[in-house]
Short mmCIF file of C-alpha atoms in Angstrom, two decimals:
data_model
loop_
_atom_site.label_atom_id
_atom_site.label_comp_id
_atom_site.label_asym_id
_atom_site.label_seq_id
_atom_site.Cartn_x
_atom_site.Cartn_y
_atom_site.Cartn_z
CA UNK N 1 -29.91 -6.85 -11.61
CA UNK N 2 -27.95 -7.97 -8.48
CA UNK N 3 -27.57 -4.40 -6.89
CA UNK N 4 -23.85 -5.08 -7.20
CA UNK N 5 -23.53 -4.96 -11.69
CA UNK N 6 -26.26 -2.27 -10.86
CA UNK N 7 -23.54 -0.30 -8.79
CA UNK N 8 -21.07 -0.77 -10.77
CA UNK N 9 -22.22 -0.98 -14.09
CA UNK N 10 -23.42 2.81 -12.81
CA UNK N 11 -20.06 3.50 -12.26
CA UNK N 12 -16.83 3.44 -14.99
CA UNK N 13 -19.24 2.38 -17.45
CA UNK N 14 -22.70 4.65 -17.44
CA UNK N 15 -25.01 3.77 -19.63
CA UNK N 16 -26.96 7.19 -19.23
CA UNK N 17 -28.50 8.97 -21.94
CA UNK N 18 -26.36 12.66 -22.14
CA UNK N 19 -27.43 15.93 -22.92
CA UNK N 20 -25.63 17.39 -26.31
CA UNK N 21 -23.58 19.58 -24.45
CA UNK N 22 -22.57 17.26 -21.81
CA UNK N 23 -20.82 15.28 -25.14
CA UNK N 24 -18.07 17.09 -26.22
CA UNK N 25 -17.36 17.36 -22.79
CA UNK N 26 -17.26 13.08 -21.90
CA UNK N 27 -14.92 12.69 -25.48
CA UNK N 28 -12.12 15.58 -23.74
CA UNK N 29 -12.56 14.10 -20.57
CA UNK N 30 -12.33 10.23 -22.38
CA UNK N 31 -9.71 11.02 -25.11
CA UNK N 32 -7.55 13.36 -22.35
CA UNK N 33 -7.83 9.99 -19.66
CA UNK N 34 -6.60 7.99 -22.44
CA UNK N 35 -3.58 10.10 -23.40
CA UNK N 36 -2.39 9.71 -19.07
CA UNK N 37 -3.40 6.55 -19.15
CA UNK N 38 -1.02 5.55 -22.52
CA UNK N 39 1.95 7.41 -21.30
CA UNK N 40 2.18 5.21 -18.01
CA UNK N 41 5.56 4.44 -17.18
CA UNK N 42 8.02 2.22 -15.40
CA UNK N 43 8.68 3.59 -11.59
CA UNK N 44 12.81 4.42 -11.60
CA UNK N 45 12.71 3.10 -8.60
CA UNK N 46 10.72 0.06 -8.47
CA UNK N 47 7.77 1.99 -5.30
CA UNK N 48 10.69 1.48 -3.65
CA UNK N 49 10.02 5.01 -1.67
CA UNK N 50 6.63 4.28 -1.31
CA UNK N 51 6.95 1.41 1.01
CA UNK N 52 9.56 3.48 3.07
CA UNK N 53 7.31 5.85 3.47
CA UNK N 54 4.11 3.07 4.56
CA UNK N 55 7.21 2.10 7.30
CA UNK N 56 8.13 5.39 7.99
CA UNK N 57 8.62 6.22 12.20
CA UNK N 58 8.01 2.24 13.02
CA UNK N 59 9.40 1.64 16.08
CA UNK N 60 10.47 -2.14 14.46
CA UNK N 61 12.06 -0.50 11.36
CA UNK N 62 14.64 0.48 14.05
CA UNK N 63 15.32 3.58 12.15
CA UNK N 64 16.89 2.28 9.30
CA UNK N 65 14.97 2.23 5.82
CA UNK N 66 14.09 -0.87 3.93
CA UNK N 67 16.90 -0.87 0.51
CA UNK N 68 16.33 -2.35 -2.92
CA UNK N 69 19.20 -3.44 -3.58
CA UNK N 70 22.94 -3.43 -0.70
CA UNK N 71 25.40 -0.99 -2.11
CA UNK N 72 28.90 -0.24 -1.66
CA UNK N 73 27.97 2.16 1.28
CA UNK N 74 25.41 -0.04 2.73
CA UNK N 75 28.45 -2.89 2.65
CA UNK N 76 30.41 -0.75 4.56
CA UNK N 77 27.73 0.35 6.91
CA UNK N 78 27.62 -3.69 7.39
CA UNK N 79 30.50 -4.18 8.36
CA UNK N 80 30.96 -1.15 10.78
CA UNK N 81 27.87 -3.13 12.63
CA UNK N 82 28.99 -6.35 12.90
CA UNK N 83 33.03 -5.21 14.04
CA UNK N 84 31.42 -4.85 17.37
CA UNK N 85 28.63 -6.42 19.69
CA UNK N 86 25.51 -6.73 17.93
CA UNK N 87 22.22 -5.72 19.40
CA UNK N 88 18.67 -5.71 18.73
CA UNK N 89 18.73 -2.28 16.24
CA UNK N 90 21.92 -3.66 14.39
CA UNK N 91 20.72 -6.63 13.98
CA UNK N 92 17.41 -5.15 11.97
CA UNK N 93 19.47 -2.13 9.92
CA UNK N 94 21.55 -5.37 9.08
CA UNK N 95 18.81 -6.99 7.95
CA UNK N 96 17.05 -4.23 6.57
CA UNK N 97 19.91 -3.88 3.59
CA UNK N 98 20.88 -6.59 3.22
CA UNK N 99 18.33 -9.85 3.68
CA UNK N 100 17.19 -11.81 0.75
CA UNK N 101 13.90 -11.56 2.05
CA UNK N 102 14.19 -7.55 1.13
CA UNK N 103 15.47 -7.55 -2.19
CA UNK N 104 12.59 -10.80 -3.09
CA UNK N 105 9.30 -8.25 -1.70
CA UNK N 106 10.97 -5.37 -3.74
CA UNK N 107 11.52 -7.23 -6.75
CA UNK N 108 7.49 -8.39 -6.05
CA UNK N 109 6.80 -4.76 -6.20
CA UNK N 110 8.76 -3.90 -9.50
CA UNK N 111 6.42 -7.26 -11.02
CA UNK N 112 3.68 -4.95 -9.97
CA UNK N 113 5.16 -2.23 -11.47
CA UNK N 114 6.04 -3.72 -14.36
CA UNK N 115 2.06 -5.33 -14.56
CA UNK N 116 1.04 -1.87 -14.25
CA UNK N 117 2.73 -0.10 -16.77
CA UNK N 118 1.40 -2.74 -18.89
CA UNK N 119 -1.92 -2.24 -18.64
CA UNK N 120 -2.39 1.17 -18.57
CA UNK N 121 -0.54 0.85 -22.57
CA UNK N 122 -2.09 1.59 -25.65
CA UNK N 123 -2.46 -1.60 -27.57
CA UNK N 124 -0.73 -2.24 -29.90
CA UNK N 125 -1.81 -2.14 -34.01
CA UNK N 126 -2.18 -5.23 -36.45
CA UNK N 127 -0.58 -4.37 -39.57
CA UNK N 128 -1.40 -7.13 -42.22
CA UNK N 129 -0.99 -7.79 -45.64
CA UNK N 130 -1.40 -9.81 -47.97
CA UNK N 131 -0.72 -11.12 -51.72
CA UNK N 132 -2.23 -13.40 -53.16
CA UNK N 133 -2.49 -14.74 -57.41
CA UNK N 134 -5.26 -15.58 -60.13
CA UNK N 135 -3.51 -16.38 -63.85
CA UNK N 136 -1.32 -13.35 -65.27
CA UNK N 137 -3.68 -11.04 -62.15
CA UNK N 138 -2.52 -9.98 -58.76
CA UNK N 139 -3.96 -8.52 -56.52
CA UNK N 140 -1.63 -6.96 -52.73
CA UNK N 141 -4.08 -6.72 -49.57
CA UNK N 142 -2.86 -4.25 -46.15
CA UNK N 143 -4.93 -3.90 -43.40
CA UNK N 144 -4.72 -1.42 -40.34
CA UNK N 145 -6.31 -2.72 -37.25
CA UNK N 146 -7.22 -1.40 -33.85
CA UNK N 147 -8.16 -3.09 -31.06
CA UNK N 148 -11.52 -1.13 -30.38
CA UNK N 149 -12.41 -2.37 -27.14
CA UNK N 150 -9.28 -2.01 -25.63
CA UNK N 151 -8.77 1.29 -26.43
CA UNK N 152 -12.59 2.16 -24.93
CA UNK N 153 -11.29 0.27 -21.43
CA UNK N 154 -7.68 1.24 -21.48
CA UNK N 155 -8.55 4.05 -18.68
CA UNK N 156 -10.77 1.88 -17.08
CA UNK N 157 -8.03 -0.95 -16.84
CA UNK N 158 -5.45 1.60 -16.21
CA UNK N 159 -7.02 2.31 -13.18
CA UNK N 160 -7.24 -1.17 -11.56
CA UNK N 161 -4.38 -1.58 -12.06
CA UNK N 162 -2.99 1.61 -10.21
CA UNK N 163 -4.90 0.02 -7.58
CA UNK N 164 -3.25 -3.44 -7.31
CA UNK N 165 -0.36 -1.67 -7.53
CA UNK N 166 -1.36 0.53 -4.13
CA UNK N 167 -2.17 -3.36 -2.39
CA UNK N 168 0.81 -4.25 -3.93
CA UNK N 169 2.98 -1.21 -1.76
CA UNK N 170 1.07 -2.10 0.87
CA UNK N 171 2.22 -6.28 0.49
CA UNK N 172 5.55 -5.16 -0.11
CA UNK N 173 5.28 -2.85 3.26
CA UNK N 174 5.03 -5.57 5.49
CA UNK N 175 6.72 -8.24 4.53
CA UNK N 176 9.65 -6.21 4.89
CA UNK N 177 8.18 -5.13 8.43
CA UNK N 178 7.57 -9.20 9.21
CA UNK N 179 11.90 -9.28 7.75
CA UNK N 180 12.00 -6.33 10.54
CA UNK N 181 10.12 -9.31 13.33
CA UNK N 182 11.46 -12.27 12.49
CA UNK N 183 14.60 -10.46 12.80
CA UNK N 184 14.25 -9.16 16.47
CA UNK N 185 12.98 -12.41 17.95
CA UNK N 186 15.44 -14.15 15.71
CA UNK N 187 18.19 -11.91 17.69
CA UNK N 188 15.89 -12.49 21.59
CA UNK N 189 16.65 -16.20 21.04
CA UNK N 190 20.16 -16.26 19.61
CA UNK N 191 20.79 -14.32 23.04
CA UNK N 192 18.94 -15.97 25.62
CA UNK N 193 20.13 -19.30 24.65
CA UNK N 194 23.68 -18.13 24.79
CA UNK N 195 23.05 -16.82 28.29
CA UNK N 196 21.23 -19.86 28.84
CA UNK N 197 24.15 -22.06 28.01
CA UNK N 198 26.63 -19.63 30.84
CA UNK N 199 24.45 -20.39 33.41
CA UNK N 200 23.97 -24.31 31.92
CA UNK N 201 28.15 -24.94 32.33
CA UNK N 202 28.04 -23.47 35.65
CA UNK N 203 25.55 -25.62 36.80
CA UNK N 204 27.98 -28.52 35.35
CA UNK N 205 30.63 -27.77 36.79
CA UNK N 206 28.99 -27.45 39.77
CA UNK N 207 27.58 -30.98 39.24
CA UNK N 208 31.00 -32.20 38.16
CA UNK N 209 31.98 -31.98 41.95
CA UNK N 210 29.37 -32.87 43.42
CA UNK N 211 30.14 -36.51 42.08
CA UNK N 212 34.15 -36.64 42.52
CA UNK N 213 33.33 -35.43 45.88
CA UNK N 214 30.78 -38.27 46.00
CA UNK N 215 33.23 -41.18 44.05
CA UNK N 216 36.46 -40.07 47.03
CA UNK N 217 33.55 -40.26 49.64
CA UNK N 218 32.25 -43.80 48.60
CA UNK N 219 35.86 -45.31 48.09
CA UNK N 220 36.95 -43.89 51.91
CA UNK N 221 33.52 -45.47 53.20
CA UNK N 222 31.81 -42.09 53.71
CA UNK N 223 28.88 -42.58 51.54
CA UNK N 224 26.74 -45.28 50.04
CA UNK N 225 26.63 -46.61 47.09
CA UNK N 226 23.02 -44.51 46.36
CA UNK N 227 23.88 -41.02 47.18
CA UNK N 228 26.61 -41.51 45.16
CA UNK N 229 24.90 -42.99 42.12
CA UNK N 230 22.26 -39.75 43.42
CA UNK N 231 24.94 -37.39 42.38
CA UNK N 232 25.98 -38.78 39.31
CA UNK N 233 22.52 -38.95 37.80
CA UNK N 234 23.01 -35.24 38.90
CA UNK N 235 25.52 -34.52 36.75
CA UNK N 236 23.94 -36.81 34.04
CA UNK N 237 21.23 -34.97 34.02
CA UNK N 238 23.05 -31.46 33.97
CA UNK N 239 25.43 -32.88 31.13
CA UNK N 240 21.94 -33.43 28.70
CA UNK N 241 20.33 -30.21 29.50
CA UNK N 242 23.97 -28.48 28.34
CA UNK N 243 23.75 -30.03 25.14
CA UNK N 244 20.27 -29.14 24.70
CA UNK N 245 20.82 -25.70 25.49
CA UNK N 246 24.22 -26.28 22.60
CA UNK N 247 22.09 -26.94 20.18
CA UNK N 248 19.53 -24.96 20.45
CA UNK N 249 21.92 -21.62 21.07
CA UNK N 250 23.52 -23.16 17.39
CA UNK N 251 20.62 -23.18 15.98
CA UNK N 252 19.12 -19.85 16.92
CA UNK N 253 22.13 -18.47 16.07
CA UNK N 254 21.90 -19.62 12.13
CA UNK N 255 18.55 -18.64 12.17
CA UNK N 256 19.15 -14.75 13.00
CA UNK N 257 22.33 -15.46 10.20
CA UNK N 258 19.72 -16.66 7.81
CA UNK N 259 17.45 -13.95 8.28
CA UNK N 260 20.46 -11.21 7.63
CA UNK N 261 21.97 -12.62 4.80
CA UNK N 262 25.80 -13.33 6.32
CA UNK N 263 27.87 -15.52 4.12
CA UNK N 264 32.23 -16.52 4.68
CA UNK N 265 33.39 -14.78 7.86
CA UNK N 266 30.97 -12.50 8.46
CA UNK N 267 29.51 -15.04 9.58
CA UNK N 268 31.53 -15.01 13.25
CA UNK N 269 30.06 -11.45 14.73
CA UNK N 270 29.82 -11.67 18.02
CA UNK N 271 26.10 -11.49 20.26
CA UNK N 272 26.05 -9.66 23.61
CA UNK N 273 26.18 -11.36 27.17
CA UNK N 274 22.91 -10.39 28.17
CA UNK N 275 19.50 -9.38 27.37
CA UNK N 276 18.36 -5.93 27.69
CA UNK N 277 16.74 -5.18 31.12
CA UNK N 278 13.16 -4.68 31.56
CA UNK N 279 11.36 -1.59 31.28
CA UNK N 280 10.47 -0.49 34.53
CA UNK N 281 6.73 0.58 33.27
CA UNK N 282 4.70 -0.96 31.42
CA UNK N 283 3.58 1.57 28.48
CA UNK N 284 0.29 2.71 28.41
CA UNK N 285 -1.00 1.79 24.65
CA UNK N 286 -4.57 3.38 24.75
CA UNK N 287 -7.03 0.71 22.60
CA UNK N 288 -5.12 -1.48 20.98
CA UNK N 289 -7.84 -2.52 19.27
CA UNK N 290 -8.61 0.91 17.68
CA UNK N 291 -4.84 1.27 16.56
CA UNK N 292 -4.85 -2.35 14.88
CA UNK N 293 -7.50 -2.01 12.86
CA UNK N 294 -6.34 1.23 11.90
CA UNK N 295 -2.90 1.49 11.77
CA UNK N 296 -2.26 -2.50 10.43
CA UNK N 297 -0.98 -3.11 6.96
CA UNK N 298 -2.49 -6.39 6.15
CA UNK N 299 -6.01 -4.45 7.12
CA UNK N 300 -5.09 -1.75 4.76
CA UNK N 301 -4.06 -4.35 2.77
CA UNK N 302 -6.99 -6.48 2.45
CA UNK N 303 -9.28 -2.76 1.50
CA UNK N 304 -6.87 -1.40 -0.95
CA UNK N 305 -6.71 -4.63 -2.77
CA UNK N 306 -11.09 -5.20 -1.82
CA UNK N 307 -11.65 -1.89 -3.63
CA UNK N 308 -9.46 -3.41 -6.75
CA UNK N 309 -11.69 -5.49 -7.05
CA UNK N 310 -14.52 -3.79 -7.35
CA UNK N 311 -13.04 -1.71 -9.36
CA UNK N 312 -12.47 -4.66 -11.93
CA UNK N 313 -16.31 -5.21 -11.19
CA UNK N 314 -18.23 -2.65 -13.63
CA UNK N 315 -15.33 -3.15 -16.77
CA UNK N 316 -16.29 -6.58 -16.68
CA UNK N 317 -20.49 -7.01 -16.83
CA UNK N 318 -19.50 -4.14 -18.80
CA UNK N 319 -17.28 -5.84 -21.44
CA UNK N 320 -18.92 -9.31 -20.62
CA UNK N 321 -20.81 -9.84 -23.79
CA UNK N 322 -18.97 -8.08 -26.17
CA UNK N 323 -15.11 -8.32 -25.21
CA UNK N 324 -13.74 -7.87 -28.14
CA UNK N 325 -13.76 -5.69 -31.60
CA UNK N 326 -11.08 -4.62 -34.34
CA UNK N 327 -11.47 -1.79 -36.58
CA UNK N 328 -9.42 -1.58 -39.25
CA UNK N 329 -8.51 -0.04 -42.66
CA UNK N 330 -8.47 -1.50 -45.38
CA UNK N 331 -6.48 -1.18 -48.97
CA UNK N 332 -6.79 -3.79 -52.26
CA UNK N 333 -4.17 -3.26 -55.28
CA UNK N 334 -4.92 -5.60 -58.19
CA UNK N 335 -2.62 -5.50 -61.29
CA UNK N 336 -3.31 -7.74 -64.39
CA UNK N 337 -0.47 -8.76 -66.11
CA UNK N 338 -1.64 -6.85 -69.81
CA UNK N 339 -0.11 -5.23 -71.78
CA UNK N 340 -1.61 -1.74 -70.42
CA UNK N 341 -0.51 -2.96 -66.91
CA UNK N 342 -3.60 -2.15 -65.39
CA UNK N 343 -4.07 -0.90 -62.47
CA UNK N 344 -6.96 -1.40 -60.10
CA UNK N 345 -7.32 0.28 -56.07
CA UNK N 346 -10.33 -0.47 -53.51
CA UNK N 347 -9.97 1.44 -50.03
CA UNK N 348 -12.29 0.84 -47.09
CA UNK N 349 -12.94 -0.71 -43.04
CA UNK N 350 -13.10 -3.31 -41.79
CA UNK N 351 -14.81 -4.58 -38.87
CA UNK N 352 -14.80 -7.64 -36.64
CA UNK N 353 -17.17 -8.22 -33.73
CA UNK N 354 -17.52 -11.71 -32.04
CA UNK N 355 -21.37 -12.29 -31.75
CA UNK N 356 -22.60 -13.86 -28.32
CA UNK N 357 -24.72 -16.91 -29.46
CA UNK N 358 -22.73 -19.65 -27.62
CA UNK N 359 -21.77 -17.69 -24.63
CA UNK N 360 -23.41 -14.68 -23.44
CA UNK N 361 -20.44 -13.92 -20.79
CA UNK N 362 -22.49 -15.64 -17.15
CA UNK N 363 -19.41 -17.10 -16.67
CA UNK N 364 -17.63 -14.18 -16.29
CA UNK N 365 -19.74 -11.98 -14.73
CA UNK N 366 -20.24 -14.65 -11.71
CA UNK N 367 -16.79 -15.25 -11.40
CA UNK N 368 -16.37 -11.69 -10.93
CA UNK N 369 -19.09 -11.13 -8.16
CA UNK N 370 -17.56 -13.99 -6.56
CA UNK N 371 -14.29 -12.41 -6.53
CA UNK N 372 -16.23 -9.34 -5.81
CA UNK N 373 -17.81 -11.48 -2.35
CA UNK N 374 -14.75 -13.17 -1.35
CA UNK N 375 -12.48 -9.66 -1.17
CA UNK N 376 -15.48 -7.65 0.50
CA UNK N 377 -15.23 -11.21 3.21
CA UNK N 378 -11.52 -10.95 3.28
CA UNK N 379 -11.67 -7.82 4.46
CA UNK N 380 -14.38 -8.60 7.41
CA UNK N 381 -11.26 -11.42 8.05
CA UNK N 382 -8.81 -9.91 8.24
CA UNK N 383 -10.38 -6.55 10.34
CA UNK N 384 -11.78 -9.52 13.47
CA UNK N 385 -8.42 -11.15 13.37
CA UNK N 386 -7.12 -7.82 14.13
CA UNK N 387 -8.84 -7.09 16.76
CA UNK N 388 -8.54 -10.31 17.99
CA UNK N 389 -5.22 -10.31 17.92
CA UNK N 390 -4.62 -7.33 19.22
CA UNK N 391 -6.52 -8.06 22.52
CA UNK N 392 -4.57 -11.36 22.68
CA UNK N 393 -0.86 -10.19 22.49
CA UNK N 394 -1.45 -7.36 25.17
CA UNK N 395 -2.92 -9.88 27.27
CA UNK N 396 0.02 -12.17 25.81
CA UNK N 397 3.20 -8.77 26.35
CA UNK N 398 1.27 -7.64 29.93
CA UNK N 399 1.32 -11.23 31.00
CA UNK N 400 5.17 -12.16 30.14
CA UNK N 401 5.89 -8.42 32.00
CA UNK N 402 4.44 -9.75 35.19
CA UNK N 403 6.38 -12.79 34.94
CA UNK N 404 9.95 -11.68 34.19
CA UNK N 405 9.67 -8.09 36.95
CA UNK N 406 8.44 -11.56 39.13
CA UNK N 407 12.30 -13.00 38.32
CA UNK N 408 13.47 -9.66 38.55
CA UNK N 409 12.09 -8.13 41.64
CA UNK N 410 11.49 -11.29 43.80
CA UNK N 411 12.63 -14.36 42.70
CA UNK N 412 15.98 -13.83 41.90
CA UNK N 413 16.42 -11.73 44.69
CA UNK N 414 15.74 -14.55 47.13
CA UNK N 415 17.72 -16.98 45.32
CA UNK N 416 20.32 -14.71 46.40
CA UNK N 417 20.04 -13.81 49.28
CA UNK N 418 19.35 -17.63 50.81
CA UNK N 419 22.52 -18.20 48.91
CA UNK N 420 24.46 -15.71 50.50
CA UNK N 421 22.77 -17.39 54.03
CA UNK N 422 24.25 -20.90 52.92
CA UNK N 423 27.77 -19.52 52.35
CA UNK N 424 27.42 -18.00 55.43
CA UNK N 425 26.15 -21.52 57.54
CA UNK N 426 29.14 -23.11 55.15
CA UNK N 427 32.04 -21.16 56.88
CA UNK N 428 30.07 -21.21 60.18
CA UNK N 429 30.46 -25.38 59.48
CA UNK N 430 26.70 -25.17 60.20
CA UNK N 431 26.08 -26.17 56.49
CA UNK N 432 27.48 -29.13 54.86
CA UNK N 433 28.98 -28.67 51.26
CA UNK N 434 26.31 -31.01 49.37
CA UNK N 435 23.78 -28.55 51.09
CA UNK N 436 25.51 -25.51 49.56
CA UNK N 437 26.47 -27.21 45.83
CA UNK N 438 22.69 -28.16 46.31
CA UNK N 439 22.22 -24.80 46.50
CA UNK N 440 24.32 -23.02 43.50
CA UNK N 441 22.70 -25.79 41.29
CA UNK N 442 19.78 -24.71 41.95
CA UNK N 443 20.77 -20.78 42.06
CA UNK N 444 21.94 -21.28 38.80
CA UNK N 445 18.56 -23.32 37.32
CA UNK N 446 16.61 -20.10 38.50
CA UNK N 447 18.87 -17.61 37.20
CA UNK N 448 18.46 -19.57 33.71
CA UNK N 449 14.93 -19.56 34.05
CA UNK N 450 14.84 -15.87 34.67
CA UNK N 451 16.84 -15.25 31.88
CA UNK N 452 13.51 -16.97 29.41
CA UNK N 453 11.21 -15.05 31.24
CA UNK N 454 13.02 -12.34 30.06
CA UNK N 455 13.20 -13.75 26.77
CA UNK N 456 9.13 -14.26 26.39
CA UNK N 457 9.00 -10.88 27.01
CA UNK N 458 10.87 -9.58 24.60
CA UNK N 459 9.86 -12.32 22.04
CA UNK N 460 6.11 -10.70 23.70
CA UNK N 461 6.98 -7.48 23.04
CA UNK N 462 7.85 -8.12 18.75
CA UNK N 463 4.34 -9.41 18.49
CA UNK N 464 2.54 -7.22 19.83
CA UNK N 465 3.95 -4.11 17.89
CA UNK N 466 3.73 -5.99 14.33
CA UNK N 467 0.70 -6.79 15.92
CA UNK N 468 -0.83 -3.00 16.33
CA UNK N 469 1.09 -2.24 12.74
CA UNK N 470 2.34 -5.06 11.13
CA UNK N 471 0.26 -8.62 10.40
CA UNK N 472 -0.09 -11.39 13.01
CA UNK N 473 2.61 -12.65 14.77
CA UNK N 474 2.93 -15.45 12.33
CA UNK N 475 3.67 -13.86 8.84
CA UNK N 476 0.80 -13.09 6.34
CA UNK N 477 -2.12 -15.07 6.58
CA UNK N 478 -3.90 -18.03 3.98
CA UNK N 479 -6.57 -15.45 3.23
CA UNK N 480 -3.71 -12.29 2.88
CA UNK N 481 -1.64 -14.24 0.78
CA UNK N 482 -5.13 -15.41 -1.54
CA UNK N 483 -5.65 -11.55 -1.79
CA UNK N 484 -2.77 -11.01 -3.39
CA UNK N 485 -2.09 -13.41 -6.12
CA UNK N 486 -5.96 -12.90 -7.23
CA UNK N 487 -6.69 -11.51 -9.59
CA UNK N 488 -9.80 -10.21 -10.93
CA UNK N 489 -11.62 -10.65 -13.80
CA UNK N 490 -11.67 -7.56 -16.35
CA UNK N 491 -12.39 -6.57 -20.00
CA UNK N 492 -10.40 -7.63 -23.63
CA UNK N 493 -7.54 -5.51 -23.67
#
């Protein structure tokens, strides 16, 4: 026998001989499990509190618990946050109480909770009634039947559904955390794009001044057509860069608006003028690989999913041949329409049991084993992915931090000093107006490059936090999505 089959058949369905003293205890334990399984009910909050507990203390959450549905208090808090310039923390808080993706995540969790209760509910008895007539004789047949296999397997079905629901909680928490990370990234891009537009407008104005001056000097014969054309080319290029930056600012702001779930007058919120400053020193994060494998929600979700599939494997093998059996109580009454009104009643029971002639459950067994092996492979894949992404994100964070610090500490101060020296030379009539305008344009472009470096750092910082505690920076992988939707084969209910 396959070792996987042997191990799981020995779990939920132990086919070993029991002593006489053990049988009552086993029967009592089974009855208790059956009673508890049949009393399952929907969670009052749909699992919201469990998801909030999983996300408590996560640095991406800005101290805001995710909310299943916005209420009046949350609407007022959103309006208060929108009344002032929206920083990254405020944007995350709004998304977590007002974003449609949060509501979708909790609705999906509520569906899982409903499936859990359905799997743990006692199967309904079936009442059948028939009336037969032959000549003057009438026969009434009543039967009350129960799905015996459904009753026997109910505790294991309930346990399997509970494991699936635990995996669904982790997946919901992961979806909420992805929304928080996406909101932070969208906020960083929107503020950086807005900041770039302001500097590129200054660069265009400098190019306009140079082009106008070149036009006048060419008119009086002090400049050639080539020199004037060069200034016009600089103006056209500055205008094109500004147009692209303005479109990027609109697109990034609208992406942020969608994540926040805002519409109407609420979309007229104000963003800060600039990104937050860089941290003074890189924090010590310890072993990022170990943190990722320990704390990442997608790793824990894959492990929970694998546990649920393994738990259903033994049940599938145990019910592969006989997956249905019904036991019914029968009462037949016959009436004779003669002078004595004779009445005869028959009582008994009826068992419906499929005969395994054509289907011995090979396909169901094979499917169950394949799903278990597939789930185990997904756990390993997610583990390898988590460790690799942690190393990559840590290296990306250090690189982005180093580049942004170089702009902050070296490039921009040196550029500022050069610009000041050029102004002094111009005031002393040692430099021309063209050199001054050229230096002004170069300084503005350097500042814009510094903004982009600062933006890239904060994006890398968000990606690193997500990689260490949530999932891949781009969201759930295809394997995780498949793991969330695959339902392991189980016995009939």
